[in-house]
Structures are given as structure tokens and as C-alpha cells.
Tab-separated table of C-alpha atoms in Angstrom:
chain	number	residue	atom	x	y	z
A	15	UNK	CA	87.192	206.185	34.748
A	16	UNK	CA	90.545	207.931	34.315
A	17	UNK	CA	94.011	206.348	32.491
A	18	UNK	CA	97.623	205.967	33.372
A	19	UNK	CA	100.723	204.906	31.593
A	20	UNK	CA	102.414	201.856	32.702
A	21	UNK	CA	105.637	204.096	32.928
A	22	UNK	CA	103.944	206.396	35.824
A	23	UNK	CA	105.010	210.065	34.023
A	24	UNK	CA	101.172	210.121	32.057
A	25	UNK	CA	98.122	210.199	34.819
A	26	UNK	CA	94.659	211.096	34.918
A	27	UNK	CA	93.520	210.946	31.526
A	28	UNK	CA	89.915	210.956	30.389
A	29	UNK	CA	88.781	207.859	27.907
A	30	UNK	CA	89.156	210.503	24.904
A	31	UNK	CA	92.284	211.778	25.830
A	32	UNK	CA	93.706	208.075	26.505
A	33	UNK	CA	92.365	207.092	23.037
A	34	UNK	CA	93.814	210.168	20.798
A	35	UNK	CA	97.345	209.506	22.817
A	36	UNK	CA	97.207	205.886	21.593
A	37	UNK	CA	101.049	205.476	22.768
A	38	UNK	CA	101.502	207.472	26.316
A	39	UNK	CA	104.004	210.322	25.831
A	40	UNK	CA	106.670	208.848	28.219
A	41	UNK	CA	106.723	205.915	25.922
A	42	UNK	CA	104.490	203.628	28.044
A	43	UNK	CA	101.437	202.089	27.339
A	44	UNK	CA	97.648	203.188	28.758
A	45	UNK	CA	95.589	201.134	31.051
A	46	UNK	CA	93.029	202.354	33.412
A	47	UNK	CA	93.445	203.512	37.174
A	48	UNK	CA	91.755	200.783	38.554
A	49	UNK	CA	89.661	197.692	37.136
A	50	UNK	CA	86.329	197.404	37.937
A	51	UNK	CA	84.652	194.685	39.212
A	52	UNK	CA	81.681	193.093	37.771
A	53	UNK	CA	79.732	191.278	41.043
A	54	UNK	CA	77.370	188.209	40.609
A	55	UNK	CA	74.248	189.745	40.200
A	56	UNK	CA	75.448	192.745	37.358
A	57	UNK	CA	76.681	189.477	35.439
A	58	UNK	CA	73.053	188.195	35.559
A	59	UNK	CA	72.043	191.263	34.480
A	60	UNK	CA	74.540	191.536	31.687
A	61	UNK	CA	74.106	187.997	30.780
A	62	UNK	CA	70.613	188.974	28.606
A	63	UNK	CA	71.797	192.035	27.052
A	64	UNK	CA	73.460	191.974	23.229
A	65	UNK	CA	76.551	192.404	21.937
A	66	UNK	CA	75.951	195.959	21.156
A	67	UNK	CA	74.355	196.736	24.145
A	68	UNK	CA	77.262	195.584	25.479
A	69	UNK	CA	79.457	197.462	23.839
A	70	UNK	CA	80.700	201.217	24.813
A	71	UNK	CA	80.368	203.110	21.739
A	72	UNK	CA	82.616	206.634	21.183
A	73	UNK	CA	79.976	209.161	20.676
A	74	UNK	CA	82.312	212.010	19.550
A	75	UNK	CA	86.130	212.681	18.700
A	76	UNK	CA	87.573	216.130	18.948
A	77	UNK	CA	87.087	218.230	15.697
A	78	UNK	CA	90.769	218.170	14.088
A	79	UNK	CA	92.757	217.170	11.336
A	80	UNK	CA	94.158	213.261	12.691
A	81	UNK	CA	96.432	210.928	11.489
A	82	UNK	CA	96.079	207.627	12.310
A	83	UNK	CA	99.111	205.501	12.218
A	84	UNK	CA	99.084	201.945	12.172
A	85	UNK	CA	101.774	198.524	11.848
A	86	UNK	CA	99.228	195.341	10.686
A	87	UNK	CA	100.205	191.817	10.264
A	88	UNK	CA	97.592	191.986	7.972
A	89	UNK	CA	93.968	192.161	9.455
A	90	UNK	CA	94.118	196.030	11.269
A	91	UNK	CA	95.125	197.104	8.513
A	92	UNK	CA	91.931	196.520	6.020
A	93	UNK	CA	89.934	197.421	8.883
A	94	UNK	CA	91.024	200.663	9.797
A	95	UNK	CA	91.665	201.226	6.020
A	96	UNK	CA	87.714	200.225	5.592
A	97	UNK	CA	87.071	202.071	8.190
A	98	UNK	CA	88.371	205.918	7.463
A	99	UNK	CA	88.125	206.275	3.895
A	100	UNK	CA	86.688	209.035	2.513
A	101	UNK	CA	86.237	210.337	6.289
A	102	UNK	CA	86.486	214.065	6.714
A	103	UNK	CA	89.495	214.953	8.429
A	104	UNK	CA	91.250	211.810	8.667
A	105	UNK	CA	94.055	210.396	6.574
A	106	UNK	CA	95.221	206.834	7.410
A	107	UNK	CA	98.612	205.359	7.057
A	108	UNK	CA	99.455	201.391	7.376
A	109	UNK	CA	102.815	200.008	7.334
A	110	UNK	CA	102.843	196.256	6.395
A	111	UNK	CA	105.732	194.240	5.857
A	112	UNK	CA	106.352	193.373	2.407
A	113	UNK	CA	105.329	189.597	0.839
A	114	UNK	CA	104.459	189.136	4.572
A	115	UNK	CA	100.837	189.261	4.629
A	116	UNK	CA	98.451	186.970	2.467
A	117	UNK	CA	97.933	188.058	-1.017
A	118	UNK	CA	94.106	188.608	0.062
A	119	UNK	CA	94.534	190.559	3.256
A	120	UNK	CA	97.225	192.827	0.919
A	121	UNK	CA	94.847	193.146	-2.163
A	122	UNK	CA	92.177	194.469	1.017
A	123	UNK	CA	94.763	197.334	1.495
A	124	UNK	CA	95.940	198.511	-1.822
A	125	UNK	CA	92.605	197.969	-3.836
A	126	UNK	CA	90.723	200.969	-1.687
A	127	UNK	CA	91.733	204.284	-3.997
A	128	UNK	CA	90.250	206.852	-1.872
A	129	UNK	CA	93.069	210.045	-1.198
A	130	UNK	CA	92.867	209.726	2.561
A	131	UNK	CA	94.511	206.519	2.360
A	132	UNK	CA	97.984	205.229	2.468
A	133	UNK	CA	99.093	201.568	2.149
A	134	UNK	CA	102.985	201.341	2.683
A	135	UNK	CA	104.559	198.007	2.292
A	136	UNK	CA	108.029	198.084	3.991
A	137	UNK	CA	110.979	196.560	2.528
A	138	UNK	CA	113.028	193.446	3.665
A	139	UNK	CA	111.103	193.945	7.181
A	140	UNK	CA	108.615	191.854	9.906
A	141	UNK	CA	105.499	193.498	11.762
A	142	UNK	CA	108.092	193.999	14.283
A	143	UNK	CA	110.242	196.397	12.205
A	144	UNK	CA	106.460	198.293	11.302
A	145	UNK	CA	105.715	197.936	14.608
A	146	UNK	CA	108.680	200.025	15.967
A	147	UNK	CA	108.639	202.148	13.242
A	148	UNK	CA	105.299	203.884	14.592
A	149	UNK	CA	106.537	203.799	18.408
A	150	UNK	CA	109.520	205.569	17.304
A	151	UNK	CA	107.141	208.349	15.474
A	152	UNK	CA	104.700	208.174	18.205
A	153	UNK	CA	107.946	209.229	20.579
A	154	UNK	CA	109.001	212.296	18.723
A	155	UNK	CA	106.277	214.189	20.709
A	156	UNK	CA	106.431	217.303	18.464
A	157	UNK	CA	106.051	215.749	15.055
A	158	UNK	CA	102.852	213.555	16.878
A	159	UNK	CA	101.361	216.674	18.549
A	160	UNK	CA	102.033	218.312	15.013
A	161	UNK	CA	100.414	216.187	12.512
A	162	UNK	CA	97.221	214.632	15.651
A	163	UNK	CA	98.728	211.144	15.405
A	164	UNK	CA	96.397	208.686	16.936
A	165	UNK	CA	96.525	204.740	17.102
A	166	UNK	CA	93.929	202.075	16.228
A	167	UNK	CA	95.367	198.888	16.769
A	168	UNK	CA	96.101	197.299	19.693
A	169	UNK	CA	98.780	199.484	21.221
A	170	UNK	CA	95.388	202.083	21.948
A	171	UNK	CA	93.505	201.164	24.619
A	172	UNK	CA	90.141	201.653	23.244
A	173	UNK	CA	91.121	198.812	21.119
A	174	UNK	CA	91.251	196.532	24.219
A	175	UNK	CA	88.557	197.933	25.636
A	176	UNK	CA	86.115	196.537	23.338
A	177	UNK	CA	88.202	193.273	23.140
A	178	UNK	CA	86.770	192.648	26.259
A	179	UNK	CA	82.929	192.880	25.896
A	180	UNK	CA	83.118	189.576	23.711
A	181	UNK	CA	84.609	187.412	26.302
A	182	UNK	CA	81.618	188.675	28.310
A	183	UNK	CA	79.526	187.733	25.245
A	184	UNK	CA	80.718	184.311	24.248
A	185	UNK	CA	80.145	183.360	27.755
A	186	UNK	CA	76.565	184.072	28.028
A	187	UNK	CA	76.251	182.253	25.045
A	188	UNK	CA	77.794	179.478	26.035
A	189	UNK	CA	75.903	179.750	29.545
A	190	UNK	CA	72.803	179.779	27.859
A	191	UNK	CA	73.394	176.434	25.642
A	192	UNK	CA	74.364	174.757	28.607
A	193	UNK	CA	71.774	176.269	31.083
A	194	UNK	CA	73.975	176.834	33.495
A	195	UNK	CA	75.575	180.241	35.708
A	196	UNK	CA	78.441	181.530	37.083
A	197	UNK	CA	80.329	178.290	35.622
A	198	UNK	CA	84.340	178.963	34.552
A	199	UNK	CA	85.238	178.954	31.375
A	200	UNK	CA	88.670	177.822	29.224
A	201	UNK	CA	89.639	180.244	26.338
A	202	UNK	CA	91.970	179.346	23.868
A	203	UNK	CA	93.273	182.505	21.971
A	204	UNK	CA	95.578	182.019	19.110
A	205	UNK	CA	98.431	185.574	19.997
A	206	UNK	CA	100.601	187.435	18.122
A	207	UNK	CA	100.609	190.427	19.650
A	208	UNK	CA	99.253	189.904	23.151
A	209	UNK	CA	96.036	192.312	22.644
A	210	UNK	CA	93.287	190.100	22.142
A	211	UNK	CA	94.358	187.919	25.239
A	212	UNK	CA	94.891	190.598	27.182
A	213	UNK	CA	91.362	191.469	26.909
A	214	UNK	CA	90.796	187.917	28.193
A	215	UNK	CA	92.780	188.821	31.432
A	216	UNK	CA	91.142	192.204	31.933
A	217	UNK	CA	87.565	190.260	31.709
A	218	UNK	CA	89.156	187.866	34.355
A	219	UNK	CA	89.815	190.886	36.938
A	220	UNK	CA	86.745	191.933	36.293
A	221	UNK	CA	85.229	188.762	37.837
A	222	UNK	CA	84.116	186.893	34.790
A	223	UNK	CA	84.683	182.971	35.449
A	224	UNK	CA	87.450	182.284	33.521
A	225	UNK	CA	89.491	179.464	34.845
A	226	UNK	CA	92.418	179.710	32.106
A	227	UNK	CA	93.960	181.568	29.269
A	228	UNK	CA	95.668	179.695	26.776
A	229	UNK	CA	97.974	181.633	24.803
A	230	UNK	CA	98.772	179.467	21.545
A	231	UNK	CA	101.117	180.636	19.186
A	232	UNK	CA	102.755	179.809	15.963
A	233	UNK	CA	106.541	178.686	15.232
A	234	UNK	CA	107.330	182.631	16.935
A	235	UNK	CA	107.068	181.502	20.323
A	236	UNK	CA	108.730	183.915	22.535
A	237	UNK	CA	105.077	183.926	24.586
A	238	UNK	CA	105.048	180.554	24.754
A	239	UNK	CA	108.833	180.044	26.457
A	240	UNK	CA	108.120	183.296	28.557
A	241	UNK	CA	104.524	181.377	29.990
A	242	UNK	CA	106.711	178.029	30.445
A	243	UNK	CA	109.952	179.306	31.948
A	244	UNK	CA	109.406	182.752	32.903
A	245	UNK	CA	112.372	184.179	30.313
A	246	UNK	CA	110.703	186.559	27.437
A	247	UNK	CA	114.134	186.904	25.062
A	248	UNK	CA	114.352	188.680	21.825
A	249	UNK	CA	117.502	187.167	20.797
A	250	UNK	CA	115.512	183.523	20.267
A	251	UNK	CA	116.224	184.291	16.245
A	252	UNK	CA	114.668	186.052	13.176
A	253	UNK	CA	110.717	186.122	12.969
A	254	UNK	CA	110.186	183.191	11.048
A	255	UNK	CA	107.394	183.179	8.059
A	256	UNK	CA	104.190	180.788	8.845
A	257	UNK	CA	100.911	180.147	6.931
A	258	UNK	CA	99.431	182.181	9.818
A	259	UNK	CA	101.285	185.705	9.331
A	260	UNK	CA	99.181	187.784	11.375
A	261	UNK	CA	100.715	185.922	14.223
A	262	UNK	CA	104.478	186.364	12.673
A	263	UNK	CA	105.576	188.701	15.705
A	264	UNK	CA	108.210	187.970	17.838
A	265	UNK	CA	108.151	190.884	20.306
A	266	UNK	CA	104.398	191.846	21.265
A	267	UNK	CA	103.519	194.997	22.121
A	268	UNK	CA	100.522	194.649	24.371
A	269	UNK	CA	102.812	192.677	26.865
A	270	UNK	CA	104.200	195.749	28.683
A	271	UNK	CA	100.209	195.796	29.855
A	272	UNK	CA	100.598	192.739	31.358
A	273	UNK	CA	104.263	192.389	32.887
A	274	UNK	CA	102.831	196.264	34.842
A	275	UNK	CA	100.581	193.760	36.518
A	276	UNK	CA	103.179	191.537	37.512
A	277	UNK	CA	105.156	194.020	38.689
A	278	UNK	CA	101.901	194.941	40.975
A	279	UNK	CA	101.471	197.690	39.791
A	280	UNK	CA	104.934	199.621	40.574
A	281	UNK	CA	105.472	201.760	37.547
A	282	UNK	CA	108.925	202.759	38.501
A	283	UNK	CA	109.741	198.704	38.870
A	284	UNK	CA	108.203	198.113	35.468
A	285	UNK	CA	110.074	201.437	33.787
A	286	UNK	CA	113.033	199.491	34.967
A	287	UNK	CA	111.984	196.392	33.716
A	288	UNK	CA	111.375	197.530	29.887
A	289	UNK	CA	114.887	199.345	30.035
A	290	UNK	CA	116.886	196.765	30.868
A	291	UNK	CA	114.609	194.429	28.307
A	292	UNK	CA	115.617	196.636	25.321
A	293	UNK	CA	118.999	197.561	26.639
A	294	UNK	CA	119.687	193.531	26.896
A	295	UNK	CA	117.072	191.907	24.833
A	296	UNK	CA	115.575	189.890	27.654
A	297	UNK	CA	113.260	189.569	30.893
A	298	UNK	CA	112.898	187.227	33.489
A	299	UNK	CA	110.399	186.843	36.666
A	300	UNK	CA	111.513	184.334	39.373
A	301	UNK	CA	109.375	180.754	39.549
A	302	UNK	CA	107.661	181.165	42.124
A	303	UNK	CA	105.333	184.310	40.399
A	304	UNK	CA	105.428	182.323	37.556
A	305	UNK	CA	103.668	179.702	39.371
A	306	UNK	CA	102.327	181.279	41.750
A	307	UNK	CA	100.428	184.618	39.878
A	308	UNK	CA	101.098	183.848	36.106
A	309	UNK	CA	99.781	180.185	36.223
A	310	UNK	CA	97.584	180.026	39.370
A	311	UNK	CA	96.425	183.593	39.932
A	312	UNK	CA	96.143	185.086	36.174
A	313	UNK	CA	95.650	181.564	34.946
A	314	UNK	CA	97.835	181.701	31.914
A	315	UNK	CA	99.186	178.552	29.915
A	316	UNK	CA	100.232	178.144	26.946
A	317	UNK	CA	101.238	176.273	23.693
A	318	UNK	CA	103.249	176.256	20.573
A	319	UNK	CA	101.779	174.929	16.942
A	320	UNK	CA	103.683	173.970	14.208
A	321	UNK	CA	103.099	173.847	10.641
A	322	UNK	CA	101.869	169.821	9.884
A	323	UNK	CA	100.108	170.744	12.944
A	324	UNK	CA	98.104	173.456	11.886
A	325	UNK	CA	97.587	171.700	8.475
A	326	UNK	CA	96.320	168.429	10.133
A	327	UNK	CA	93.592	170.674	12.120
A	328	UNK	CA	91.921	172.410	9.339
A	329	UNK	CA	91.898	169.265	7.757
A	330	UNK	CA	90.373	167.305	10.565
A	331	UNK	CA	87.752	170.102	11.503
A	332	UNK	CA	87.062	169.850	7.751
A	333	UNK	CA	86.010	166.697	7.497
A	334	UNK	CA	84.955	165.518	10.735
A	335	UNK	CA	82.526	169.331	11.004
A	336	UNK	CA	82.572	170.010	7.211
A	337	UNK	CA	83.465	173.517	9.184
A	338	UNK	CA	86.648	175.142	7.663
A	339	UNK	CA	88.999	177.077	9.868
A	340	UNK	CA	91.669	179.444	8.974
A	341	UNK	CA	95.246	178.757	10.843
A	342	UNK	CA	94.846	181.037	12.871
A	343	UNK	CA	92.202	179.714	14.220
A	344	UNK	CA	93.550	176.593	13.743
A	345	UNK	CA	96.490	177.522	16.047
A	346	UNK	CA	93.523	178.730	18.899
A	347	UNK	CA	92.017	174.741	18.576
A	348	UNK	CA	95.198	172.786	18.735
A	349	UNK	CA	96.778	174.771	21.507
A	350	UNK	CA	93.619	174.246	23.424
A	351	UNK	CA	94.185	170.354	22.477
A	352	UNK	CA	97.347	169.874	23.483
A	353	UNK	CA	96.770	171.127	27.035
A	354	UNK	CA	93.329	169.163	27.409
A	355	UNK	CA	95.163	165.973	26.206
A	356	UNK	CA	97.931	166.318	29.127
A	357	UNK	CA	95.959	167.935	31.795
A	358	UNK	CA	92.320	166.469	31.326
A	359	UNK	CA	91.336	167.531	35.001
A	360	UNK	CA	91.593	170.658	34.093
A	361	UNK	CA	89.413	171.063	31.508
A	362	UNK	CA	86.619	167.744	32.035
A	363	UNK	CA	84.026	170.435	33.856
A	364	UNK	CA	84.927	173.587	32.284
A	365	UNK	CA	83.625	174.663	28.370
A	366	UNK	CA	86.072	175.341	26.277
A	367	UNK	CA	85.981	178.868	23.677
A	368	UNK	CA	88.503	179.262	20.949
A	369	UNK	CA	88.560	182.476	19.505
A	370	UNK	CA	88.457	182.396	16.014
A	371	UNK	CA	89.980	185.640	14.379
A	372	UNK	CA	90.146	185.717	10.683
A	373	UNK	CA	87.825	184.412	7.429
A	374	UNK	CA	89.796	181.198	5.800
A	375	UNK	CA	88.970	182.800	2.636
A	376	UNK	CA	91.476	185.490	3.423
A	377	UNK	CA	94.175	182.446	3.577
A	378	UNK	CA	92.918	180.288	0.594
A	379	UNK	CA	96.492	179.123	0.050
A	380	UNK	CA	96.728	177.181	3.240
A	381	UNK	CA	93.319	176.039	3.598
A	382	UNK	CA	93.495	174.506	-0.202
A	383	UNK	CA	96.710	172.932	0.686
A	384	UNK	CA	95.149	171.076	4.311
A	385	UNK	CA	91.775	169.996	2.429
A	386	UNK	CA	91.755	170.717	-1.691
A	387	UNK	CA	88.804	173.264	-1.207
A	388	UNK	CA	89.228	176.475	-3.387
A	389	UNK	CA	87.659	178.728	-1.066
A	390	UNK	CA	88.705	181.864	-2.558
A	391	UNK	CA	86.877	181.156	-5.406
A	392	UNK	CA	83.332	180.697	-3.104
A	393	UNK	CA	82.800	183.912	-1.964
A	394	UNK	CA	82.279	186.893	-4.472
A	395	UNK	CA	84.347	189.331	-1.919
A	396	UNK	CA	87.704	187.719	-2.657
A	397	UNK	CA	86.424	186.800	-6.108
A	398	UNK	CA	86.076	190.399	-6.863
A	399	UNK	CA	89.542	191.325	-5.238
A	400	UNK	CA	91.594	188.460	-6.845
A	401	UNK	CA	89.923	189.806	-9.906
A	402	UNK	CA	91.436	193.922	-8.972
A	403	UNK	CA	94.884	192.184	-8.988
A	404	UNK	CA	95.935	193.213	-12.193
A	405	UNK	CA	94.535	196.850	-11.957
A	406	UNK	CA	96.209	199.770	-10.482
A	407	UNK	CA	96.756	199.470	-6.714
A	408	UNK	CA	96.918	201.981	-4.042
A	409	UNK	CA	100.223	200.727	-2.834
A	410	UNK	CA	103.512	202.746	-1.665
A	411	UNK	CA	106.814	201.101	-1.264
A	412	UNK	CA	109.291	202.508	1.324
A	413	UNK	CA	112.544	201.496	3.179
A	414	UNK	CA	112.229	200.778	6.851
A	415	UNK	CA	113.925	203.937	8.072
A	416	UNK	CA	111.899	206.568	10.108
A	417	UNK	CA	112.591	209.840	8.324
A	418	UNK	CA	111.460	208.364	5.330
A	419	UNK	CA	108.177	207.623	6.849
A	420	UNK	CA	107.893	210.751	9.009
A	421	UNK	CA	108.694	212.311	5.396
A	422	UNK	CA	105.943	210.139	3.573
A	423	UNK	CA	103.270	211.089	6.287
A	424	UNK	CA	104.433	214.953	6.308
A	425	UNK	CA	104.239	214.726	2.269
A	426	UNK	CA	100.661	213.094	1.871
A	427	UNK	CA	98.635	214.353	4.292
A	428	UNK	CA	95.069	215.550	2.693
């Protein structure tokens, strides 16, 4: 399978080359030439296989010196942190916006000491200022060629990619418990930045069952209004701080994958589309796509969840499951709620998945103030990094400016 850019200047790229670009050099993002399609009987094939036979595993990266660059909202972060140190020619940078992650998912950062690694918390900023921070250093093509930048959250496709195989997954499970085949399916995904449901709409074209998509966000609902009235508009306000921060995003990057569908595919119609949206801080498609692809076709909907809302659901799925939740997942349950309650048709024959994204240990905070449980304290991991608070952190400080970081990255490379 070969890659594109949603921009049109960047074709024909193998997987590996797609995955070290991470951002495409004209500034787009990668998706693949063509989708394939999964017919009935591969699915029933598929259906007994497990997850990591289901999975495409990268076998072997080019032998060089890379720097992988990434924004979090708190959860990429760790994990790519986790996931590179101490690895041989590979230093990691993460830019996180300061006292805008939960004290848990920031101690998972700054508590790893090897040298490869490179927390940076970013001054009076949102994930959105982090976020186009590293597009801006990912478009000076010399200093990326220079210095092997690659990405790892959700802006590279290989991140998507395997995004996907669980939708595939959580179906056959959910086949399997009700004995049943080829029956559609609702997912409820709680979004931020548009990556994880995104997967759910590539799974879609590939001919899963999937009868809907609900994207449910928190109080930073630009998705939300864009999936109602077909306007996406920056200008709705500051990103506003939630007890769910890893969904405190207000412009998501992942949704340039989706609008090139919705422009059919016409890269030089979708160029024009993103330059006008950053030139004028807003988008709109007409109503009947809206209703017509986005709703019927791609089967998106969506929902908004405040913060008594979120709240009430841990505490209900608490004590009606004794199953705690974190918000985000939270978010994922009551979207999916609030659509069943008004549109019960829809959903009376058709199983509903929430994804569920984070540990509520990682957001003790909130779930202690919905039920009274100290969950931090009942698991030794965040025992042990509560406990690393008051030793020396791995942590760097720096003002959201892009020299600075360029500067940082050029300084501290090992």
C-alpha cells in the first residue's frame, strides 16, 4: 500500500517512509492511496484471530539518529516517553502544557531520568499552542531533515493505523457474546483530537458494520457544533480547563484526514479549504453533505458533556456496576446516552461500544470528588509516583516560542 498527503504535493510513499515523515512535507497530513475493503467472508476469518494477530507490527526502522517530537494532552506523552528510553539512537521530546495535565499523567513524564528524554512543560499555553509548536518545526524542512524528526502521536499515520485493528477487535468480541454476525455496531468515542475516531471511520470504509460514530466531547466543543451545523470555528473562545484534559483541544489535528474525504478526495479543493480555515479561523460544508455524507453516509453524530454531567456518570457507573470510570470515559458513556435517550430507534437493535481511554487512577482528583474513593492510593503504580513527587524530576520549563524549542532540541540531543 502506498501514502499521499491530503495536500496532493507528497505521493507514493512506502508505510516506512509515511511513518518517519509523520507530518507530510507540504504541510498536509498522510493517509493511504486507497482504503481497502474487508468483504464478508475475510471478516469471518478475522473474527477468530487475536488482537495481536491482528495487529501489523513494524519489523524494522531505518538505522539513524531520530528525534521524535511530540504535543500530549497528557497520555502520548508517558507512552512514547515509556516507550524510547534508554533506546539507542533515539532521543524523545514532549511538549505539555503547563498545570494542564493531571498531576499523575505529569509525574509519568518527569519521573523517567534516562538522558534520551526530554519533558518540556510550556508556559501559559493549551495542547493547541504544543500542538502547533511541532507543526511549525515539522515545516522547517531543513531543521526536520537535519535532526530525523519523526512523529508518534496521532498526527503519524501509523498511529491510526493501529487505532483501527481494535474496532475490528471489540466487535468480534461483542459478536461473540451475543452469537451473532455481520450485525452493526454503535461506538461512542470520547475526542479531543479526532485520531481515535478517525480510526472508527477508516474501519467503517473498510466494511466493518458500524452503523454510527458518536463523537462526544467535553465543554471544547468545536466537533460537536461542526457535526450539528456544519461550521468548525476557532474563534468559539479560549480552550477551557475540564476534569478531562486530555480532551482540552479546541482545534484537532486529525480532522484535516477527514474534511479530505469530504472534499472527495480533491486535494487541491481541500488545500483550499485549510487556507482559508487558518487565514479566517473557520470552515463550513453546505447541509445537504452534512446530512447527506456526514450523518447518513459516514454516520457521524455527536454530543457535548458537561462537568455535573461527567461527575453524575462516574458516580452512577460506580454504584450501580461498582465499575469506576475515568471522565474521559465518562464523556464516551454519556454522549452515547444522550443520543440513545432522543433517538431510541436508532440504537434498540444495534450494541453499543464506548471506548474507554485512560486508567481513573491517573485522574484520582475527579473520580474522589464523583464517589469519595481514593483510588490513587489502590494501586502501587501511582502510589510509587505520588511518592517520587518530592524528588528530583526530569522536567524542563520553556516559553511557547519556536526558536526556543528548535534551540532546546538542537542543544540536547544525545
Amino acid at each position: 500500500m502506498k501514502y499521499k498527503s491530503t495536500r496532493g504535493n507528497v505521493k507514493n510513499l512506502s508505510f516506512i517512509d509515511a511513518f518517519m515523515m509523520g507530518l507530510a512535507d507540504d504541510g498536509g497530513l498522510i493517509v493511504p492511496e486507497s482504503i481497502p475493503i474487508v468483504d464478508k467472508d475475510r471478516l469471518a476469518k478475522m473474527s477468530s484471530m487475536s488482537f495481536v494477530e491482528l495487529t501489523v507490527e513494524i519489523m524494522s526502522i531505518r538505522k539513524q539518529t531520530m528525534s521524535v517530537l511530540v504535543a500530549t494532552s497528557g497520555d502520548t506523552g508517558s507512552a512514547a516517553i515509556h516507550g524510547l528510553a534508554n533506546k539507542k539512537g533515539v532521543n524523545v521530546f514532549v511538549l505539555y502544557p503547563q498545570g494542564r495535565v493531571s498531576p499523575v499523567q505529569e509525574l509519568q513524564m518527569v519521573t523517567v531520568q534516562d538522558a534520551n528524554v526530554h519533558p518540556i512543560t510550556i508556559t501559559n499555553s493549551s495542547f493547541d499552542d504544543c500542538q502547533t509548536l511541532v507543526k511549525q518545526i515539522f515545516s522547517d524542512l531543513p531543521f526536520k531533515s537535519k535532526y530525523n524528526l519523526a512523529a508518534v502521536n496521532s498526527i503519524n499515520w501509523a498511529r491510526i493505523l493501529v487505532q483501527i485493528v481494535y474496532y475490528f477487535y471489540s466487535y468480534f468480541l461483542v459478536q461473540k457474546k451475543q452469537q451473532t454476525t455481520n450485525k452493526e455496531v454503535v461506538f461512542s468515542v470520547p475526542t479531543g483530537n479526532f485520531g481515535d475516531v478517525l480510526a472508527g471511520f477508516y474501519a467503517k470504509k473498510m466494511g466493518l458494520p458500524i452503523r454510527n460514530l458518536i463523537v462526544s466531547t467535553n465543554q471544547n466543543d468545536i466537533l460537536d457544533k461542526f457535526f450539528k451545523t456544519g461550521r468548525y470555528d476557532k474563534s468559539c473562545g479560549d480552550v477551557i480547563p475540564t476534569v478531562a484534559p486530555s480532551m482540552d483541544i479546541k482545534i484537532a489535528s486529525n480532522f484535516e484526514r477527514y474534511l479530505y474525504y469530504v472534499c472527495q478526495e480533491d486535494a487541491s479543493k481541500l488545500r483550499q479549504l485549510m487556507e482559508d480555515f487558518n487565514r479566517d479561523g473557520v470552515l463550513s460544508i453546505s447541509p445537504d453533505i452534512l446530512a447527506n455524507q456526514v450523518h447518513s453516509l459516514d454516520g457521524f453524530l455527536s454530543s457535548s458533556v458537561g462537568h455535573q454531567e461527567i461527575l453524575d456518570t462516574i458516580k452512577t457507573y460506580y454504584q450501580t456496576f461498582n465499575y469506576l470510570v475515568d471522565p474521559h470515559t465518562a464523556i464516551g458513556i454519556a454522549g452515547s446516552k444522550s443520543h440513545g435517550l432522543k433517538n431510541l430507534n436508532k440504537f434498540t437493535d444495534n450494541p453499543l461500544i464506548c471506548l474507554s481511554t485512560a486508567h481513573p487512577a491517573k485522574f484520582g482528583d475527579t473520580v474522589k470528588l464523583a464517589t469519595n474513593v481514593d483510588i490513587e492510593n489502590q494501586y502501587q503504580a501511582t502510589k510509587q509516583l505520588l511518592e517520587k513527587k518530592q524528588s528530583k524530576l526530569n522536567v524542563n520549563t520553556a516559553n511557547c516560542n519556536i526558536e526556543e524549542i528548535k534551540q532546546f532540541i538542537s542543544n540536547k540531543r544525545v
